[in-house]
PDB file of C-alpha atoms and ligand atoms in Angstrom:
ATOM      1  CA  MET J   1     121.097  52.027 180.287  1.00 79.00           C
ATOM      2  CA  GLU J   2     121.427  48.672 178.586  1.00 80.00           C
ATOM      3  CA  LEU J   3     119.039  45.960 179.688  1.00 81.00           C
ATOM      4  CA  THR J   4     120.596  42.566 180.188  1.00 70.00           C
ATOM      5  CA  SER J   5     120.933  40.090 177.357  1.00 62.00           C
ATOM      6  CA  SER J   6     117.729  38.269 178.315  1.00 73.00           C
ATOM      7  CA  ILE J   7     115.019  40.689 177.268  1.00 88.00           C
ATOM      8  CA  THR J   8     111.325  40.078 177.012  1.00 92.00           C
ATOM      9  CA  GLN J   9     109.383  42.481 174.824  1.00 95.00           C
ATOM     10  CA  VAL J  10     105.631  42.946 175.084  1.00 97.00           C
ATOM     11  CA  THR J  11     103.826  45.368 172.806  1.00 98.00           C
ATOM     12  CA  VAL J  12     100.829  47.052 174.335  1.00 98.00           C
ATOM     13  CA  PRO J  13      98.574  47.776 171.331  1.00 98.00           C
ATOM     14  CA  ALA J  14      96.893  51.178 171.159  1.00 98.00           C
ATOM     15  CA  ARG J  15      93.877  51.386 173.503  1.00 97.00           C
ATOM     16  CA  GLN J  16      94.701  48.028 175.203  1.00 98.00           C
ATOM     17  CA  GLY J  17      96.547  46.785 178.301  1.00 98.00           C
ATOM     18  CA  ARG J  18      99.058  43.998 179.056  1.00 98.00           C
ATOM     19  CA  ALA J  19     100.223  42.338 182.253  1.00 98.00           C
ATOM     20  CA  VAL J  20     103.680  40.939 182.840  1.00 97.00           C
ATOM     21  CA  ARG J  21     105.217  39.010 185.737  1.00 97.00           C
ATOM     22  CA  VAL J  22     108.546  40.411 186.914  1.00 96.00           C
ATOM     23  CA  ARG J  23     111.011  39.286 189.598  1.00 95.00           C
ATOM     24  CA  ALA J  24     112.756  41.441 192.160  1.00 96.00           C
ATOM     25  CA  GLY J  25     115.852  42.882 190.467  1.00 95.00           C
ATOM     26  CA  ASP J  26     114.379  42.836 186.972  1.00 95.00           C
ATOM     27  CA  LEU J  27     114.408  46.072 184.955  1.00 96.00           C
ATOM     28  CA  VAL J  28     111.092  47.087 183.388  1.00 97.00           C
ATOM     29  CA  ARG J  29     111.175  49.669 180.626  1.00 97.00           C
ATOM     30  CA  VAL J  30     108.064  51.317 179.236  1.00 98.00           C
ATOM     31  CA  SER J  31     108.434  53.391 176.080  1.00 98.00           C
ATOM     32  CA  THR J  32     106.184  55.298 173.669  1.00 98.00           C
ATOM     33  CA  PRO J  33     107.297  54.324 170.143  1.00 97.00           C
ATOM     34  CA  ARG J  34     105.285  57.053 168.423  1.00 96.00           C
ATOM     35  CA  GLY J  35     105.586  59.542 171.310  1.00 97.00           C
ATOM     36  CA  ALA J  36     103.059  61.387 173.445  1.00 96.00           C
ATOM     37  CA  GLN J  37     101.204  58.254 174.553  1.00 98.00           C
ATOM     38  CA  VAL J  38     100.211  58.098 178.218  1.00 98.00           C
ATOM     39  CA  GLY J  39     100.494  54.753 179.970  1.00 98.00           C
ATOM     40  CA  ASP J  40      98.637  53.820 183.166  1.00 98.00           C
ATOM     41  CA  LEU J  41     101.007  51.603 185.178  1.00 98.00           C
ATOM     42  CA  PHE J  42      99.981  49.342 188.067  1.00 98.00           C
ATOM     43  CA  ALA J  43     102.020  46.836 190.118  1.00 98.00           C
ATOM     44  CA  PHE J  44     100.578  44.046 192.302  1.00 98.00           C
ATOM     45  CA  VAL J  45     102.749  42.091 194.694  1.00 98.00           C
ATOM     46  CA  SER J  46     103.027  38.421 193.746  1.00 97.00           C
ATOM     47  CA  GLY J  47     101.366  36.112 196.208  1.00 91.00           C
ATOM     48  CA  ASP J  48      99.228  38.838 197.775  1.00 93.00           C
ATOM     49  CA  LEU J  49      97.427  40.905 195.253  1.00 91.00           C
ATOM     50  CA  THR J  50      95.768  42.994 197.963  1.00 93.00           C
ATOM     51  CA  GLU J  51      99.136  44.702 198.292  1.00 97.00           C
ATOM     52  CA  HIS J  52      99.809  46.918 195.305  1.00 98.00           C
ATOM     53  CA  LEU J  53     101.614  50.072 194.259  1.00 98.00           C
ATOM     54  CA  SER J  54      99.868  52.999 195.873  1.00 97.00           C
ATOM     55  CA  ALA J  55     100.294  56.437 194.377  1.00 97.00           C
ATOM     56  CA  SER J  56      98.992  58.113 197.548  1.00 96.00           C
ATOM     57  CA  HIS J  57     101.358  56.243 199.806  1.00 97.00           C
ATOM     58  CA  THR J  58     104.153  57.021 197.350  1.00 98.00           C
ATOM     59  CA  ARG J  59     103.397  60.762 197.446  1.00 97.00           C
ATOM     60  CA  GLY J  60     103.696  60.666 201.216  1.00 97.00           C
ATOM     61  CA  HIS J  61     106.830  58.550 201.048  1.00 97.00           C
ATOM     62  CA  VAL J  62     108.746  60.812 198.670  1.00 96.00           C
ATOM     63  CA  ASN J  63     107.180  64.151 199.590  1.00 96.00           C
ATOM     64  CA  ARG J  64     106.412  64.914 195.948  1.00 95.00           C
ATOM     65  CA  LEU J  65     103.358  64.977 193.726  1.00 95.00           C
ATOM     66  CA  PHE J  66     105.094  63.492 190.708  1.00 95.00           C
ATOM     67  CA  PRO J  67     107.810  60.857 190.131  1.00 95.00           C
ATOM     68  CA  GLU J  68     111.509  61.665 189.866  1.00 95.00           C
ATOM     69  CA  VAL J  69     114.477  59.493 188.918  1.00 98.00           C
ATOM     70  CA  GLY J  70     115.895  57.691 191.908  1.00 97.00           C
ATOM     71  CA  GLU J  71     112.649  57.605 193.787  1.00 97.00           C
ATOM     72  CA  GLN J  72     110.838  54.529 194.955  1.00 98.00           C
ATOM     73  CA  PHE J  73     107.146  53.679 194.572  1.00 98.00           C
ATOM     74  CA  VAL J  74     105.689  52.021 197.660  1.00 98.00           C
ATOM     75  CA  THR J  75     102.769  49.708 198.223  1.00 98.00           C
ATOM     76  CA  THR J  76      99.671  49.919 200.375  1.00 98.00           C
ATOM     77  CA  ARG J  77     101.901  48.391 203.073  1.00 98.00           C
ATOM     78  CA  ARG J  78     104.559  51.084 202.440  1.00 98.00           C
ATOM     79  CA  ARG J  79     107.109  48.632 201.034  1.00 98.00           C
ATOM     80  CA  PRO J  80     109.133  49.707 197.955  1.00 98.00           C
ATOM     81  CA  VAL J  81     107.883  47.789 194.933  1.00 98.00           C
ATOM     82  CA  LEU J  82     109.498  49.748 192.035  1.00 98.00           C
ATOM     83  CA  THR J  83     112.298  52.294 191.702  1.00 98.00           C
ATOM     84  CA  LEU J  84     112.461  54.755 188.850  1.00 98.00           C
ATOM     85  CA  VAL J  85     116.049  54.320 187.617  1.00 97.00           C
ATOM     86  CA  GLU J  86     116.074  56.091 184.235  1.00 97.00           C
ATOM     87  CA  ASP J  87     113.927  58.534 182.294  1.00 98.00           C
ATOM     88  CA  THR J  88     114.665  59.689 178.716  1.00 98.00           C
ATOM     89  CA  SER J  89     111.397  61.685 178.489  1.00 98.00           C
ATOM     90  CA  PRO J  90     110.980  65.278 179.707  1.00 97.00           C
ATOM     91  CA  GLY J  91     110.077  63.756 183.094  1.00 97.00           C
ATOM     92  CA  ARG J  92     106.393  64.495 183.142  1.00 97.00           C
ATOM     93  CA  HIS J  93     104.488  61.667 184.796  1.00 98.00           C
ATOM     94  CA  ASP J  94     101.391  61.838 186.965  1.00 98.00           C
ATOM     95  CA  MET J  95     100.324  60.310 190.252  1.00 97.00           C
ATOM     96  CA  LEU J  96      97.076  62.301 190.783  1.00 97.00           C
ATOM     97  CA  ILE J  97      94.589  61.250 188.142  1.00 97.00           C
ATOM     98  CA  PRO J  98      92.686  57.950 188.429  1.00 98.00           C
ATOM     99  CA  ALA J  99      92.400  55.404 185.599  1.00 98.00           C
ATOM    100  CA  CYS J 100      89.814  56.328 183.000  1.00 98.00           C
ATOM    101  CA  ASP J 101      86.733  54.064 183.102  1.00 98.00           C
ATOM    102  CA  PRO J 102      83.440  53.727 181.271  1.00 97.00           C
ATOM    103  CA  GLU J 103      81.718  56.300 183.485  1.00 97.00           C
ATOM    104  CA  ARG J 104      84.458  58.852 182.743  1.00 97.00           C
ATOM    105  CA  TYR J 105      83.663  58.586 179.051  1.00 97.00           C
ATOM    106  CA  ARG J 106      79.916  58.771 179.684  1.00 97.00           C
ATOM    107  CA  GLN J 107      80.414  61.979 181.688  1.00 97.00           C
ATOM    108  CA  LEU J 108      82.493  63.370 178.811  1.00 96.00           C
ATOM    109  CA  GLY J 109      79.519  62.872 176.538  1.00 96.00           C
ATOM    110  CA  HIS J 110      80.493  59.690 174.778  1.00 96.00           C
ATOM    111  CA  THR J 111      77.736  57.228 173.989  1.00 95.00           C
ATOM    112  CA  GLY J 112      78.386  53.535 173.401  1.00 94.00           C
ATOM    113  CA  GLN J 113      81.399  51.405 174.166  1.00 95.00           C
ATOM    114  CA  HIS J 114      84.743  53.116 174.768  1.00 97.00           C
ATOM    115  CA  ALA J 115      87.947  51.361 175.802  1.00 98.00           C
ATOM    116  CA  SER J 116      89.286  52.424 179.231  1.00 98.00           C
ATOM    117  CA  CYS J 117      92.338  51.866 181.385  1.00 98.00           C
ATOM    118  CA  ALA J 118      90.240  50.397 184.182  1.00 98.00           C
ATOM    119  CA  GLU J 119      88.803  47.756 181.886  1.00 98.00           C
ATOM    120  CA  ASN J 120      92.215  47.199 180.227  1.00 98.00           C
ATOM    121  CA  LEU J 121      93.612  46.472 183.687  1.00 98.00           C
ATOM    122  CA  THR J 122      90.997  43.892 184.631  1.00 98.00           C
ATOM    123  CA  THR J 123      91.148  42.303 181.166  1.00 98.00           C
ATOM    124  CA  ALA J 124      94.964  42.036 181.222  1.00 98.00           C
ATOM    125  CA  LEU J 125      94.981  40.507 184.719  1.00 97.00           C
ATOM    126  CA  ARG J 126      92.241  38.045 183.783  1.00 97.00           C
ATOM    127  CA  GLU J 127      94.517  36.663 181.080  1.00 96.00           C
ATOM    128  CA  LEU J 128      96.935  35.735 183.896  1.00 95.00           C
ATOM    129  CA  GLY J 129      94.091  34.192 185.877  1.00 95.00           C
ATOM    130  CA  ILE J 130      93.983  37.108 188.321  1.00 95.00           C
ATOM    131  CA  GLY J 131      90.795  38.819 189.474  1.00 95.00           C
ATOM    132  CA  ILE J 132      90.623  42.136 191.283  1.00 94.00           C
ATOM    133  CA  THR J 133      87.808  44.027 192.914  1.00 91.00           C
ATOM    134  CA  THR J 134      89.203  47.542 193.015  1.00 92.00           C
ATOM    135  CA  VAL J 135      91.245  49.590 190.528  1.00 97.00           C
ATOM    136  CA  PRO J 136      94.256  51.198 192.268  1.00 97.00           C
ATOM    137  CA  GLN J 137      95.362  54.741 191.556  1.00 95.00           C
ATOM    138  CA  PRO J 138      97.923  54.228 188.749  1.00 97.00           C
ATOM    139  CA  VAL J 139     101.205  55.919 187.994  1.00 98.00           C
ATOM    140  CA  ASN J 140     100.486  57.610 184.715  1.00 98.00           C
ATOM    141  CA  VAL J 141     103.731  57.563 182.741  1.00 98.00           C
ATOM    142  CA  PHE J 142     104.219  60.319 180.151  1.00 98.00           C
ATOM    143  CA  MET J 143     101.098  62.153 181.438  1.00 98.00           C
ATOM    144  CA  ASP J 144     101.630  65.893 181.972  1.00 97.00           C
ATOM    145  CA  ILE J 145      99.434  67.173 184.786  1.00 97.00           C
ATOM    146  CA  ARG J 146     100.435  70.504 186.340  1.00 97.00           C
ATOM    147  CA  ALA J 147      99.343  71.576 189.831  1.00 96.00           C
ATOM    148  CA  ALA J 148      99.082  75.358 190.133  1.00 96.00           C
ATOM    149  CA  PRO J 149      99.885  77.116 193.460  1.00 96.00           C
ATOM    150  CA  ASN J 150      96.151  77.666 193.998  1.00 97.00           C
ATOM    151  CA  GLY J 151      95.587  73.919 193.736  1.00 95.00           C
ATOM    152  CA  GLU J 152      94.040  73.848 190.278  1.00 97.00           C
ATOM    153  CA  LEU J 153      95.129  71.122 187.914  1.00 97.00           C
ATOM    154  CA  GLU J 154      96.023  71.631 184.281  1.00 96.00           C
ATOM    155  CA  TRP J 155      95.879  68.718 181.816  1.00 96.00           C
ATOM    156  CA  ARG J 156      98.491  69.083 179.080  1.00 96.00           C
ATOM    157  CA  SER J 157      99.348  66.993 176.047  1.00 96.00           C
ATOM    158  CA  SER J 158     102.168  64.544 176.715  1.00 96.00           C
ATOM    159  CA  PRO J 159     105.594  66.022 175.824  1.00 97.00           C
ATOM    160  CA  ALA J 160     107.253  62.605 175.462  1.00 97.00           C
ATOM    161  CA  ALA J 161     109.084  62.285 172.104  1.00 97.00           C
ATOM    162  CA  ALA J 162     108.949  59.141 169.971  1.00 97.00           C
ATOM    163  CA  GLY J 163     110.994  56.496 171.650  1.00 97.00           C
ATOM    164  CA  ALA J 164     111.017  58.141 175.116  1.00 98.00           C
ATOM    165  CA  ALA J 165     111.305  55.580 177.899  1.00 98.00           C
ATOM    166  CA  VAL J 166     111.085  55.196 181.612  1.00 98.00           C
ATOM    167  CA  THR J 167     112.902  52.319 183.320  1.00 97.00           C
ATOM    168  CA  PHE J 168     112.008  50.822 186.703  1.00 98.00           C
ATOM    169  CA  ARG J 169     113.768  48.276 188.877  1.00 97.00           C
ATOM    170  CA  ALA J 170     111.450  45.823 190.555  1.00 97.00           C
ATOM    171  CA  GLU J 171     112.084  45.642 194.296  1.00 98.00           C
ATOM    172  CA  LEU J 172     109.574  42.841 194.875  1.00 98.00           C
ATOM    173  CA  ASP J 173     108.272  40.013 192.690  1.00 98.00           C
ATOM    174  CA  CYS J 174     105.200  41.589 191.173  1.00 98.00           C
ATOM    175  CA  VAL J 175     102.766  41.727 188.322  1.00 98.00           C
ATOM    176  CA  VAL J 176     103.081  44.959 186.313  1.00 98.00           C
ATOM    177  CA  VAL J 177     100.210  46.120 184.168  1.00 98.00           C
ATOM    178  CA  VAL J 178     100.485  48.856 181.531  1.00 98.00           C
ATOM    179  CA  SER J 179      97.467  50.320 179.733  1.00 98.00           C
ATOM    180  CA  ALA J 180      97.946  52.431 176.633  1.00 98.00           C
ATOM    181  CA  CYS J 181      95.413  55.077 177.667  1.00 98.00           C
ATOM    182  CA  PRO J 182      92.603  55.344 175.110  1.00 97.00           C
ATOM    183  CA  GLN J 183      91.679  58.851 176.169  1.00 95.00           C
ATOM    184  CA  ASP J 184      90.747  60.726 173.004  1.00 93.00           C
ATOM    185  CA  LEU J 185      88.239  63.211 174.438  1.00 93.00           C
ATOM    186  CA  VAL J 186      90.701  65.101 176.655  1.00 93.00           C
ATOM    187  CA  GLY J 187      93.985  66.153 175.026  1.00 92.00           C
ATOM    188  CA  ILE J 188      96.481  64.241 177.146  1.00 94.00           C
ATOM    189  CA  ASN J 189      97.730  61.990 174.363  1.00 93.00           C
ATOM    190  CA  GLY J 190      99.137  63.025 170.983  1.00 83.00           C
ATOM    191  CA  THR J 191      96.974  63.616 167.951  1.00 87.00           C
ATOM    192  CA  GLU J 192      95.911  59.959 168.119  1.00 92.00           C
ATOM    193  CA  THR J 193      96.207  57.165 170.641  1.00 95.00           C
ATOM    194  CA  GLY J 194      99.149  54.857 170.060  1.00 96.00           C
ATOM    195  CA  PRO J 195     100.881  51.728 171.380  1.00 98.00           C
ATOM    196  CA  LEU J 196     103.416  51.323 174.181  1.00 98.00           C
ATOM    197  CA  LEU J 197     106.270  48.861 174.494  1.00 98.00           C
ATOM    198  CA  ILE J 198     107.210  46.976 177.663  1.00 98.00           C
ATOM    199  CA  GLU J 199     110.748  45.531 177.847  1.00 97.00           C
ATOM    200  CA  ILE J 200     111.904  43.387 180.757  1.00 96.00           C
ATOM    201  CA  GLY J 201     115.587  42.801 181.447  1.00 93.00           C
ATOM    202  CA  THR J 202     115.798  39.758 183.595  1.00 83.00           C
ATOM    203  CA  ALA J 203     117.897  39.951 186.756  1.00 68.00           C
ATOM    204  CA  PRO J 204     120.968  37.569 186.623  1.00 66.00           C
TER     205      PRO J 204
HETATM  206 ZN1   ZN X   1      93.152  55.957 180.497  1.00 74.10          ZN
END
């Protein structure tokens, strides 16, 4: 799918996050240039940041655990905010696992500072002058979590090849945040953490 001629590109450096403002009708593409890099994706509705993409409301809305092309992601008010319109990856994305945060790394045995998606989210929003008090459950693009019939979860390394991309259509004006997950203690990313690329095709 070609984005329109007016394209904004934002690189999300490895282990960091970036926030972008999008308008209803815009296409938002997130890709993993080096492959196998998980991205935590959040969306907050412009004008009322207390309404945001909710993975749990989305699971109930679509009757699935994980995203599929054609499906909508809904907000805490059950309004569609994004639609997944194209996926060139193997289609493994997660809606179960929360954003990593400093406590997660402490519990994994890390001492000292460690980047996290929760802090990347608040930092990226702060650069737009936005403050938040809670970290929503993200949609974790390119993250391969499997749910076994007995309910157990299996964390696998991302199968996304270099250049794999997911493309969303914005259904509401919103702020989209993408964090290049810095998880390097659990093997969800490739052999090393890498960057992500956000491309926005502006609606005519
Ligand atoms: Zn993370």
